[in-house]
Amino acid sequence: MDAIDRALLAELQRDATQSYAALGGTVGLSAGAAHERVRKLRERAVIRRTAAEVDPAEVGAGLLAFVTVESTSWMGDTAAAFAAHPEILEAHVVAGSASVLVKVRTATTEQLQDVLRRIHAIDGVNGTRATIVLETLLDRPVSPHTPGRP
Amino acid sequence: MDAIDRALLAELQRDATQSYAALGGTVGLSAGAAHERVRKLRERAVIRRTAAEVDPAEVGAGLLAFVTVESTSWMGDTAAAFAAHPEILEAHVVAGSASVLVKVRTATTEQLQDVLRRIHAIDGVNGTRATIVLETLLDRPVSPHTPGRP
DNA sequence: CCGGGGTGCCGAATGGGTTACGGCACACAC
DNA sequence: GTGTGTGCCGTAACCCATTCGGCACCCCGG
């Protein structure tokens, strides 16, 4: 995991469709060497997967909301309960007053309300507080940087 | 934007490295037709880009936190101020008491504190409240579904 | 009923890219 | 100095992306 690996990661985060020849060109490697590096990054699961990024508004998910979920019991192993609802994109166990923070995308406020209802139905859930996003200023992947210096 | 397009989007979100022949096979199309469909989806910006997904812990960003930012003035056009800090991955203008909700990834709590300090320095920012993530239960892309029925 | 334009798919050809392999340079240990 | 390992380059073979002609189907308008 040196500077060349980080440059490869940054390039692949920006555009994963380019050829290995072009990729090697920008980081100063041959196509074969660049391919070998990327193969190892995938093998070590530094690159989890390479996926297409879809415009949420185009697939019926133009409304974004964050929901803090209050619960009475421990929510450490309820991932499946949240995963069962496709509108729930992220679920994090958090420190603080709320137990779980959930990111939800739906098409309408009615569908959001329906998701809230289904979250309430999850075992141990005590209450929810939804915060609706009006405008997304920024949404980008993590930037690989040198350890110790952002 | 029919059922085949949605199947293509779902497949490309799962794995964008597969060949167009395999892609066409899963959706019931030839390689050429699948390629043409995907090309148009990119052209219409339904597919924003295709990128490698990097393990945050491997690039010095193992700590995840959500920060609610209180402000005195309107924060509608301060995207650049947040984008200037690479640890800030998302920034959303939200309805409710807080003005902006920010998603931050750093390596350590010290670096998180430094990010909070820099957020405070942004013009108009009045206060922050950080919520640290203990465990991520779920993190996935939007699932393309038929309009009106999740 | 019957052209005419348009769209979308298939099948084949070709140019480019991916990927495997031999060889070499360098670093390190003994 | 010698052996071992790692990582890179150049080349070659193969596979795949991309384009093109042709055809089937649908929707209008004559």
Tab-separated table of N, CA, C and O in Angstrom, chain A residues 52-60, chain B residues 1 5 9 12-13 36-50 142:
chain	number	residue	atom	x	y	z
A	52	ALA	N	-21.699	0.406	-10.688
A	52	ALA	CA	-22.252	1.583	-11.343
A	52	ALA	C	-23.004	2.420	-10.318
A	52	ALA	O	-23.700	1.878	-9.455
A	53	GLU	N	-22.834	3.729	-10.416
A	53	GLU	CA	-23.516	4.652	-9.505
A	53	GLU	C	-24.743	5.208	-10.209
A	53	GLU	O	-24.618	5.875	-11.227
A	54	VAL	N	-25.920	4.949	-9.655
A	54	VAL	CA	-27.173	5.278	-10.314
A	54	VAL	C	-27.769	6.540	-9.696
A	54	VAL	O	-27.721	6.724	-8.477
A	55	ASP	N	-28.313	7.394	-10.543
A	55	ASP	CA	-29.001	8.598	-10.079
A	55	ASP	C	-30.259	8.186	-9.320
A	55	ASP	O	-31.170	7.599	-9.907
A	56	PRO	N	-30.343	8.489	-8.021
A	56	PRO	CA	-31.498	8.029	-7.235
A	56	PRO	C	-32.824	8.538	-7.786
A	56	PRO	O	-33.816	7.804	-7.789
A	57	ALA	N	-32.852	9.777	-8.262
A	57	ALA	CA	-34.107	10.346	-8.752
A	57	ALA	C	-34.642	9.575	-9.958
A	57	ALA	O	-35.840	9.557	-10.205
A	58	GLU	N	-33.754	8.896	-10.693
A	58	GLU	CA	-34.177	8.192	-11.901
A	58	GLU	C	-34.785	6.821	-11.598
A	58	GLU	O	-35.356	6.186	-12.471
A	59	VAL	N	-34.591	6.322	-10.396
A	59	VAL	CA	-35.106	4.994	-10.057
A	59	VAL	C	-36.104	5.071	-8.909
A	59	VAL	O	-36.202	4.158	-8.090
A	60	GLY	N	-36.833	6.182	-8.865
A	60	GLY	CA	-37.891	6.290	-7.873
A	60	GLY	C	-37.398	6.408	-6.456
A	60	GLY	O	-37.911	5.754	-5.551
B	1	MET	N	-36.917	3.341	-19.951
B	1	MET	CA	-36.696	2.819	-18.586
B	1	MET	C	-37.705	1.731	-18.244
B	1	MET	O	-38.700	1.964	-17.572
B	5	ASP	N	-34.042	-2.393	-18.365
B	5	ASP	CA	-33.127	-1.357	-17.893
B	5	ASP	C	-32.882	-1.488	-16.395
B	5	ASP	O	-31.736	-1.365	-15.930
B	9	LEU	N	-29.367	-2.133	-14.481
B	9	LEU	CA	-28.857	-1.277	-13.404
B	9	LEU	C	-28.526	-2.107	-12.166
B	9	LEU	O	-27.470	-1.927	-11.542
B	12	LEU	N	-25.337	-4.052	-12.819
B	12	LEU	CA	-24.143	-3.206	-12.856
B	12	LEU	C	-23.816	-2.636	-11.478
B	12	LEU	O	-22.660	-2.333	-11.186
B	13	GLN	N	-24.821	-2.480	-10.634
B	13	GLN	CA	-24.543	-2.062	-9.264
B	13	GLN	C	-23.877	-3.178	-8.482
B	13	GLN	O	-23.040	-2.944	-7.613
B	36	GLU	N	-25.668	-1.359	-26.041
B	36	GLU	CA	-26.394	-0.171	-26.500
B	36	GLU	C	-27.280	0.398	-25.382
B	36	GLU	O	-27.330	1.613	-25.176
B	37	ARG	N	-27.957	-0.477	-24.653
B	37	ARG	CA	-28.804	-0.007	-23.544
B	37	ARG	C	-27.968	0.696	-22.489
B	37	ARG	O	-28.330	1.783	-22.005
B	38	VAL	N	-26.859	0.090	-22.112
B	38	VAL	CA	-26.020	0.678	-21.069
B	38	VAL	C	-25.435	2.011	-21.539
B	38	VAL	O	-25.354	2.974	-20.775
B	39	ARG	N	-25.056	2.061	-22.823
B	39	ARG	CA	-24.520	3.307	-23.363
B	39	ARG	C	-25.549	4.439	-23.230
B	39	ARG	O	-25.227	5.555	-22.830
B	40	LYS	N	-26.813	4.136	-23.531
B	40	LYS	CA	-27.853	5.158	-23.423
B	40	LYS	C	-28.117	5.529	-21.960
B	40	LYS	O	-28.412	6.689	-21.661
B	41	LEU	N	-28.036	4.546	-21.066
B	41	LEU	CA	-28.227	4.855	-19.643
B	41	LEU	C	-27.131	5.805	-19.152
B	41	LEU	O	-27.382	6.691	-18.336
B	42	ARG	N	-25.921	5.609	-19.646
B	42	ARG	CA	-24.843	6.532	-19.278
B	42	ARG	C	-25.093	7.905	-19.887
B	42	ARG	O	-24.913	8.941	-19.232
B	43	GLU	N	-25.514	7.908	-21.144
B	43	GLU	CA	-25.747	9.171	-21.852
B	43	GLU	C	-26.836	9.991	-21.151
B	43	GLU	O	-26.720	11.209	-21.026
B	44	ARG	N	-27.878	9.312	-20.680
B	44	ARG	CA	-28.966	10.010	-19.992
B	44	ARG	C	-28.628	10.286	-18.533
B	44	ARG	O	-29.474	10.778	-17.778
B	45	ALA	N	-27.420	9.923	-18.105
B	45	ALA	CA	-26.953	10.165	-16.737
B	45	ALA	C	-27.779	9.410	-15.700
B	45	ALA	O	-27.814	9.796	-14.535
B	46	VAL	N	-28.463	8.360	-16.140
B	46	VAL	CA	-29.056	7.450	-15.153
B	46	VAL	C	-27.924	6.731	-14.417
B	46	VAL	O	-27.955	6.575	-13.202
B	47	ILE	N	-26.917	6.313	-15.178
B	47	ILE	CA	-25.663	5.862	-14.567
B	47	ILE	C	-24.731	7.060	-14.517
B	47	ILE	O	-24.285	7.550	-15.559
B	48	ARG	N	-24.465	7.544	-13.303
B	48	ARG	CA	-23.634	8.733	-13.155
B	48	ARG	C	-22.184	8.431	-13.488
B	48	ARG	O	-21.501	9.197	-14.159
B	49	ARG	N	-21.685	7.321	-12.976
B	49	ARG	CA	-20.316	6.894	-13.236
B	49	ARG	C	-20.186	5.472	-12.742
B	49	ARG	O	-21.067	4.949	-12.057
B	50	THR	N	-19.103	4.817	-13.075
B	50	THR	CA	-18.839	3.502	-12.490
B	50	THR	C	-17.495	3.569	-11.809
B	50	THR	O	-16.487	3.943	-12.423
B	142	VAL	N	-28.797	2.203	-3.892
B	142	VAL	CA	-30.245	2.194	-4.118
B	142	VAL	C	-30.609	1.017	-5.012
B	142	VAL	O	-29.880	0.677	-5.935
